[in-house]
Coordinates of C-alpha atoms in Angstrom, one line a residue:
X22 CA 110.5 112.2 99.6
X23 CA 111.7 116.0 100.3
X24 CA 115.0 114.8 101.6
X25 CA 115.1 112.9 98.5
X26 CA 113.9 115.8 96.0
X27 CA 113.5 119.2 97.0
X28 CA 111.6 120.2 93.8
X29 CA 108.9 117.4 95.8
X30 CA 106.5 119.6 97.1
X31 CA 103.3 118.5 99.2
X32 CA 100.8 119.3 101.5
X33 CA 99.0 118.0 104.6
X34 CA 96.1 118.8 106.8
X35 CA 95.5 116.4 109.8
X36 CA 92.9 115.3 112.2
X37 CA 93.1 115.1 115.9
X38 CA 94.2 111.8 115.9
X39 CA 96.9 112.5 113.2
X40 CA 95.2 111.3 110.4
X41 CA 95.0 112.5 107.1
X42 CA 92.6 115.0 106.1
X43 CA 93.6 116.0 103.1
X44 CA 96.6 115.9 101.2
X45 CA 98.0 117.2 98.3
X46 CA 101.8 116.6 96.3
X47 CA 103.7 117.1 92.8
X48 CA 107.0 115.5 92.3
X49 CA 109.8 117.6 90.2
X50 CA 109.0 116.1 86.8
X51 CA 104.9 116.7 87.3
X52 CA 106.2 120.5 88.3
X53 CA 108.3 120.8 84.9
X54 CA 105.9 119.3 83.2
X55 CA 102.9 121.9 83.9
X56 CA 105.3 124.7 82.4
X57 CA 104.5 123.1 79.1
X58 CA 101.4 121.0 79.8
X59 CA 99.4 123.0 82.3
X60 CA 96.8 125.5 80.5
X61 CA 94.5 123.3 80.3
X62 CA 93.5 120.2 83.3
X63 CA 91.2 117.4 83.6
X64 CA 90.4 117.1 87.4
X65 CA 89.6 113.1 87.8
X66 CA 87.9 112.1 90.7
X67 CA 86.3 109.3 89.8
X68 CA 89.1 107.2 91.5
X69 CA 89.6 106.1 95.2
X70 CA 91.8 104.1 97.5
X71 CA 90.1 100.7 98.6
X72 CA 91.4 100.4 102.2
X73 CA 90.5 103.6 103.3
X74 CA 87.7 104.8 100.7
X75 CA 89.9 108.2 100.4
X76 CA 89.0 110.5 97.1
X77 CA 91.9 110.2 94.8
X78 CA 91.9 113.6 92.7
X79 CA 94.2 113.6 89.9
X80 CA 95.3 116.7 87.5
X81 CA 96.2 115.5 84.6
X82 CA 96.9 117.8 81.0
X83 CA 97.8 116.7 77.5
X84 CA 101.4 116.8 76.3
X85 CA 102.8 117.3 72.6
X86 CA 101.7 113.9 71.5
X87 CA 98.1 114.0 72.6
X88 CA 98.8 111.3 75.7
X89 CA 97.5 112.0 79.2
X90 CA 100.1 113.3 81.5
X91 CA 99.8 113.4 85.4
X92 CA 100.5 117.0 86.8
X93 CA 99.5 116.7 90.3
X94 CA 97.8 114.2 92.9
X95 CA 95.1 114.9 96.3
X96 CA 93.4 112.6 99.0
X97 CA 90.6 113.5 100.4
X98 CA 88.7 112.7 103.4
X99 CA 85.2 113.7 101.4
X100 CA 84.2 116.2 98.9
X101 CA 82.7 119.0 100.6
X102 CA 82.8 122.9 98.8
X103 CA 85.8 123.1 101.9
X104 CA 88.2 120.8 101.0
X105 CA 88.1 121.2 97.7
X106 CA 88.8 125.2 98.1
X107 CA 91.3 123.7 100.2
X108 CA 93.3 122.2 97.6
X109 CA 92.6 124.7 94.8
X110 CA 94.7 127.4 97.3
X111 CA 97.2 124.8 97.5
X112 CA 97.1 124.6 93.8
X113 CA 97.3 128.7 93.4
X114 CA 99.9 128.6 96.2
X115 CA 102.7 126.1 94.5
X116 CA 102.1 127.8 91.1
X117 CA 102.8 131.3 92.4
X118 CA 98.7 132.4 91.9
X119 CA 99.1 131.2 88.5
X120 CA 95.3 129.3 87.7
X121 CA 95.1 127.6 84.2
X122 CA 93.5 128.6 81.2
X123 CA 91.0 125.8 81.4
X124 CA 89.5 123.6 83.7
X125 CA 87.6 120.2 83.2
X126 CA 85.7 118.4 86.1
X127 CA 82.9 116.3 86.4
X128 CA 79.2 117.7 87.2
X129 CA 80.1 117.7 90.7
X130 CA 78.4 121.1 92.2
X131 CA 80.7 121.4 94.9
X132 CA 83.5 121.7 92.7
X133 CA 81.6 124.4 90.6
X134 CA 81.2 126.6 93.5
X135 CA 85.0 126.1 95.2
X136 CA 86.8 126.5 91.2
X137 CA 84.2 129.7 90.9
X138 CA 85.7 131.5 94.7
X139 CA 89.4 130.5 93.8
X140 CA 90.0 130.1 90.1
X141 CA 87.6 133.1 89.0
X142 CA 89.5 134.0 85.5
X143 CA 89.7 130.4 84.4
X144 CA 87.0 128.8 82.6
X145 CA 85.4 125.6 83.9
X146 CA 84.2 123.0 81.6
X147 CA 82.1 119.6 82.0
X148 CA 84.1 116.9 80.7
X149 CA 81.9 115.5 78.1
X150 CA 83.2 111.5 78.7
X151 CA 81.4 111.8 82.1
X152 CA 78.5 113.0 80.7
X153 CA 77.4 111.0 78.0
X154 CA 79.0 107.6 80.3
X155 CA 75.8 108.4 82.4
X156 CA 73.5 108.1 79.3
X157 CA 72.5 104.7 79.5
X158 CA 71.9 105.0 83.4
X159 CA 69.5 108.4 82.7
X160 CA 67.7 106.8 79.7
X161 CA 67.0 103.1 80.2
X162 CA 63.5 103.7 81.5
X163 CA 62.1 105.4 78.3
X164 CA 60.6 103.0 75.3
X165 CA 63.2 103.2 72.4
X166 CA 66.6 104.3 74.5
X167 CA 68.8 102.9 71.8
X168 CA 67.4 105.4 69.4
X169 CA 67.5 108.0 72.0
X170 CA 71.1 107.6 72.4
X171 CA 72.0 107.7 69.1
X172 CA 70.0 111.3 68.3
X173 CA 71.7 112.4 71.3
X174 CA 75.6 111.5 69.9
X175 CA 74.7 112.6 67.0
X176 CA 73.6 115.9 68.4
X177 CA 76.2 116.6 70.3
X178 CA 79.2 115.2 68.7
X179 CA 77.8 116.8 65.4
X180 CA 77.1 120.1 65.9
X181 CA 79.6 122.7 64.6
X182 CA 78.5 125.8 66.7
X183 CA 76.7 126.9 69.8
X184 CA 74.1 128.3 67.7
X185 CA 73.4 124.7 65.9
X186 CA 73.7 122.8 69.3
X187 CA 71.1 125.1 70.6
X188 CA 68.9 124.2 67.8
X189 CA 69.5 120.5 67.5
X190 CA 69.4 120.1 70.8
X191 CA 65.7 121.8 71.2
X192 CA 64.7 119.3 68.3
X193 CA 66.0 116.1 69.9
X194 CA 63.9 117.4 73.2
X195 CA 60.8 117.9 71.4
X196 CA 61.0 114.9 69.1
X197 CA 61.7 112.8 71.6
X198 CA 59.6 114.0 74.1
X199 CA 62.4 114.8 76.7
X200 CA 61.3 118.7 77.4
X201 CA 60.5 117.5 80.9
X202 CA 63.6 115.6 81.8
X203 CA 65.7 117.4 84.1
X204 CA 68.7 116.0 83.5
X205 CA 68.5 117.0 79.7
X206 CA 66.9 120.0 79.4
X207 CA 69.3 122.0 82.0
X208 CA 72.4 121.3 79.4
X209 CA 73.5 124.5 77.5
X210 CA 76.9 123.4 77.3
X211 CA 78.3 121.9 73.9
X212 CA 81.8 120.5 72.2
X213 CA 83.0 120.7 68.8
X214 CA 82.9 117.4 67.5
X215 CA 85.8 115.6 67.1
X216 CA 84.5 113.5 63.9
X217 CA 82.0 115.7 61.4
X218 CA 80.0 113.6 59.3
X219 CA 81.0 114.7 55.8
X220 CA 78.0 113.6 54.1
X221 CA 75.9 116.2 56.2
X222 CA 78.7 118.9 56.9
X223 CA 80.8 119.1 53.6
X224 CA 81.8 122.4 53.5
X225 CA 83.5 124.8 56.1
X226 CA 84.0 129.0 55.9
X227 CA 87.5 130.0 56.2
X228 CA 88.4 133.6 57.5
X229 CA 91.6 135.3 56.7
X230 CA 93.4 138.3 57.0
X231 CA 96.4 138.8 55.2
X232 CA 97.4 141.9 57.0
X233 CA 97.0 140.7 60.2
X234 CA 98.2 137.2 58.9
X235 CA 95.1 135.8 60.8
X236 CA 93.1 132.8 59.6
X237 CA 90.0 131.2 61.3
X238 CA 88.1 127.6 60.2
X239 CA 84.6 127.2 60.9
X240 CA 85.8 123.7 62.1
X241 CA 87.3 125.0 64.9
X242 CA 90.2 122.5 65.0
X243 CA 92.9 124.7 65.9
X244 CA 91.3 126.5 69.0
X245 CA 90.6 122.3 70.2
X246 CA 93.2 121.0 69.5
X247 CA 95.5 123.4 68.9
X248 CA 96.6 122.5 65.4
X249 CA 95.7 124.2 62.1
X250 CA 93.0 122.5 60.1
X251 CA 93.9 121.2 56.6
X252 CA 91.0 123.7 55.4
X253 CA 93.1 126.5 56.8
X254 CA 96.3 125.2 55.1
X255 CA 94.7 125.0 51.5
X256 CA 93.6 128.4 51.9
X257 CA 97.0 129.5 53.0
X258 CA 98.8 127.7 49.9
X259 CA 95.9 129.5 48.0
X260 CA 97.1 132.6 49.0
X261 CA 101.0 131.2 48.5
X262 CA 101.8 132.3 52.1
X263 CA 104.9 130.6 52.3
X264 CA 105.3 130.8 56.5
X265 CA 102.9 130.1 59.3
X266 CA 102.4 132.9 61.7
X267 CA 104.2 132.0 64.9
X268 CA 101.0 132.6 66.6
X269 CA 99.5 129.1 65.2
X270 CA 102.6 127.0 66.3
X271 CA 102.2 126.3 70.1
X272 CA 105.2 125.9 72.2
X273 CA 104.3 122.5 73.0
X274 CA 104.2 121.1 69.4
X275 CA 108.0 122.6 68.9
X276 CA 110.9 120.1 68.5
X277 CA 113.6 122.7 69.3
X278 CA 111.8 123.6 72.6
X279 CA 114.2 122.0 75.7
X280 CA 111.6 120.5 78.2
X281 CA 113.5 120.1 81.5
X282 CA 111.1 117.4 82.5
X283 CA 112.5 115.1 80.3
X284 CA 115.8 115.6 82.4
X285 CA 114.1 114.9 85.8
X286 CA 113.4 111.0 86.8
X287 CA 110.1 110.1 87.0
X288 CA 110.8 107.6 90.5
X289 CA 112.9 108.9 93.3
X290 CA 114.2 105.6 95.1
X291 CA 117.9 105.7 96.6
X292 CA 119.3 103.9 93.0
X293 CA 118.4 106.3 91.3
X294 CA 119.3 109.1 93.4
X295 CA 123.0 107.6 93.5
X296 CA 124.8 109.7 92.8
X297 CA 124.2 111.4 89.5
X298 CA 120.7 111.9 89.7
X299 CA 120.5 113.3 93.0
X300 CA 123.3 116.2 92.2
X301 CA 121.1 116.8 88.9
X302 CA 118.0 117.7 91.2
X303 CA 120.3 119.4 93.3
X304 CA 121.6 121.6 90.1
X305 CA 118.2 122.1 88.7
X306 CA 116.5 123.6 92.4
X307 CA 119.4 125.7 93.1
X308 CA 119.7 126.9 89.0
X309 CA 116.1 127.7 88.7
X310 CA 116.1 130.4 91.8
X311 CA 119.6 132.0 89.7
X312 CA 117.2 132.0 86.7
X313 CA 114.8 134.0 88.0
X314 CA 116.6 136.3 89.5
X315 CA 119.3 137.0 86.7
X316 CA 116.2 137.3 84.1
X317 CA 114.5 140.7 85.6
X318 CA 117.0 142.8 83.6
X319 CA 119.4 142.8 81.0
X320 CA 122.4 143.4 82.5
X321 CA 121.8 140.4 85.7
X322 CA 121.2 138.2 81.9
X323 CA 125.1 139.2 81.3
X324 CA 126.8 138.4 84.3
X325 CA 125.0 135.2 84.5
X326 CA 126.2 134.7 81.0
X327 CA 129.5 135.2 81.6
X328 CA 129.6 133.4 84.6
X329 CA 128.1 130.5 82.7
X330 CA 131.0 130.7 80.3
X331 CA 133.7 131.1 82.9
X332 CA 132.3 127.9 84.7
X333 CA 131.8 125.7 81.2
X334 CA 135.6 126.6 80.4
X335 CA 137.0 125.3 83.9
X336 CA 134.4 122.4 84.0
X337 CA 136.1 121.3 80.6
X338 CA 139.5 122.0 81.3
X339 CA 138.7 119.9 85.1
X340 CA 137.1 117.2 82.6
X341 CA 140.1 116.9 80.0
X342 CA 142.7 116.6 82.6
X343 CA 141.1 113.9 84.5
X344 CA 140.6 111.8 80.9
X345 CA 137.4 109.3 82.1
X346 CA 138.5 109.4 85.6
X347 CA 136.1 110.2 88.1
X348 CA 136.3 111.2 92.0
X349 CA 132.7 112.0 92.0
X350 CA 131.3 111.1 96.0
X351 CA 128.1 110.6 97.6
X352 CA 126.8 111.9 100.6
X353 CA 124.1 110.1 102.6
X354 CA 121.0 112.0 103.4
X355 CA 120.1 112.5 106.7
X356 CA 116.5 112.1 107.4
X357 CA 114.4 113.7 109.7
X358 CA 112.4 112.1 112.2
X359 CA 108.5 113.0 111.0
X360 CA 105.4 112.1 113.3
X361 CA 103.8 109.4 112.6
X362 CA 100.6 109.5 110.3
X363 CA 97.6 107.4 111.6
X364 CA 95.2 105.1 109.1
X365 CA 92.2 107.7 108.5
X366 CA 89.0 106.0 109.0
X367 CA 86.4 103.9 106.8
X368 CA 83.8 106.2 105.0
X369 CA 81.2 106.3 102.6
X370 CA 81.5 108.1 99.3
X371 CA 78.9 109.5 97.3
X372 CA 77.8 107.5 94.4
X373 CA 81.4 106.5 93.6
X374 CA 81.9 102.7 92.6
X375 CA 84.9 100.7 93.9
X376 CA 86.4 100.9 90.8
X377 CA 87.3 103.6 88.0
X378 CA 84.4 104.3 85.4
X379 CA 85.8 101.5 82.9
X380 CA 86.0 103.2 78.9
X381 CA 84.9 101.8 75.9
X382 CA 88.7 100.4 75.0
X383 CA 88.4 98.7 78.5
X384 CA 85.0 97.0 77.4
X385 CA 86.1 95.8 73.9
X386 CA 89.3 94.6 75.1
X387 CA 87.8 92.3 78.3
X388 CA 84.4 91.7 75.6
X389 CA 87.3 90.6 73.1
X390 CA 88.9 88.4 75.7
X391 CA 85.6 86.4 77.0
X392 CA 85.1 85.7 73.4
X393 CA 88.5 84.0 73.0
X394 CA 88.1 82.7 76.4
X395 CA 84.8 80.9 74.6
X396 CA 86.1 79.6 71.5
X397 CA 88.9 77.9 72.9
X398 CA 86.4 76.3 75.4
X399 CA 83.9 75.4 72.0
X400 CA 86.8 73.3 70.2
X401 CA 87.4 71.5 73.4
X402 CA 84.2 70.1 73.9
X403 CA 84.4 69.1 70.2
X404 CA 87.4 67.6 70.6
X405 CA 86.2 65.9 73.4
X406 CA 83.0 64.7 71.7

């Protein structure tokens, strides 16, 4: 794949019999991608490979339309505090030392400590899917779950600030009779719901600042998701502000913004690599290192300026004297001869089931299905009958 791509950067880590230990990759379009998509990740582990029980980890951010977006991929042999400080330095490594903003994980306390020794600056969130999935596991054993559940959702999912978490959460314990519980009462964490009951939360404070053209919601929409509230907006037309502060338009929501991962392919088989692509990837590794360079000061900008102009010109005179034609050639790759990896052995995993938590879309789609799957079998047997 590096002979293929040289943006395709990986690592390995072997056994003594050559197998793998850990591994860790990002293709070119992933890499492009986290310039845009990369303050905040979601590290996944709750996937792994069936022949060889290996911990898939995936990185995966949020691009401008909301959709999930794969930045990087890791095997591992277990998940022990070492490996995963392991691949966190590989992380810091590729990105030049640059750790996200944010990152979300699962409860797993090995992660905690290895994220807290490499990734000190960035903040480390529970993902809130993996925790209330484990609800119904944690609270089937106590008389009137169901109800249980649903104070809980609404607590959490429902409470605008930490300060009103803190206190609806301390309720729900002592109404329910949960003080005790140990895996309730050590939460302190909370998320701004994404859906606010307007019958019990009507009315939200907005804060703004004209001279320093800075405007807060007591929603908190814009620091989630990164987009001003229509709260905020009303109070801006109040004020007939007739332009949004630049500070309240993310780069990623920008049309005009060029994303050079939409340039890159995706899949890096020999079709596509023939011939056009492959002299793109080419262009893009050896432009980027010209980019950096010519960008610490204002007069390297120039001569690369002008050398981009002297190069347009002849590429279009080149292009307009050969009228369509095309004596464009291909040049094979010569590939290295690599050691060959060994099949790493069977293991146990810790609490992980064979397949990928499932989410509630899953379940109403396959509950959906049965149910068709039963009603065509009904009007047969009445048909029959």
């Amino acid at each position: 794949m590096k002979e293929k791509n040289q943006n395709f950067f990986f690592e390995l880590e072997l056994e003594e019999d050559q197998s793998i230990k850990f591994a860790f990759w990002a293709d070119a379009r992933s890499t492009a991608a986290f310039e845009y998509f990369g303050d905040v990740i979601s590290f996944d582990t709750t996937y792994n490979i069936n022949r060889y029980n290996l911990v898939c980890g995936s990185f995966v951010g949020v691009n401008r339309h909301g959709q999930s977006t794969l930045l990087r991929c890791s095997l591992m042999k277990n998940e022990e505090i070492e490996l995963f400080k392991w691949l966190f330095q590989c992380w810091l490594r590729f990105m030049g030392e640059n750790a996200p903003k944010g990152f979300l994980t699962d409860q797993c306390a090995s992660m905690k400590r290895a994220l807290e020794a490499c990734m000190p600056t960035t903040i480390h969130r529970w993902c809130i899917w993996h925790i209330m999935k484990k609800i119904p596991s944690k609270l089937n054993g106590y008389k009137g779950h169901a109800d249980i559940e649903q104070q809980m959702s609404e607590v959490v999912w429902n409470s605008r600030s930490k300060d009103s978490f803190d206190r609806n959460w301390n309720d729900f314990l002592l109404n329910f009779g949960l003080v005790d519980n140990k895996w309730l009462s050590g939460y302190s964490v909370y998320k701004v719901g994404e859906q606010v009951s307007s019958s019990i939360f009507n009315k939200f404070v907005v804060t703004y600042d004209s001279v320093a053209a800075e405007i807060k919601c007591q929603c908190l929409l814009f620091e989630s998701r990164g987009i001003l509230c229509r709260h905020t907006l009303s109070v801006l037309s109040f004020e007939q502000v007739s332009q949004v502060s630049p500070r309240y338009i993310l780069k990623r929501w920008r049309k005009k913004v060029k994303r050079r991962h939409t340039h890159i392919k995706s899949r890096q088989d020999k079709s596509l690599l023939e011939p056009r692509s492959k002299r793109f990837d080419q262009l893009v590794f050896r432009s980027q290192n010209i980019c950096e360079f010519a960008s610490e000061s204002e007069e390297l900008t120039a001569i690369l300026h002008r050398a981009y102009d002297n190069v347009m010109t002849e590429m279009e005179s080149l292009k307009a004297k050969r009228k369509g034609t095309s004596s464009l050639s291909h040049e094979d790759a010569n590939l290295e001869s690599v050691n060959e990896l060994q099949s790493p052995p069977r293991i146990r995993t810790r609490g992980r089931p064979k397949n990928r938590l499932g989410s509630k879309l899953d379940k109403q789609i396959a509950n959906a299905t049965k149910k068709k799957k039963m009603k065509v079998l009904s009007e047969v047997k009445v048909m029959f009958f």
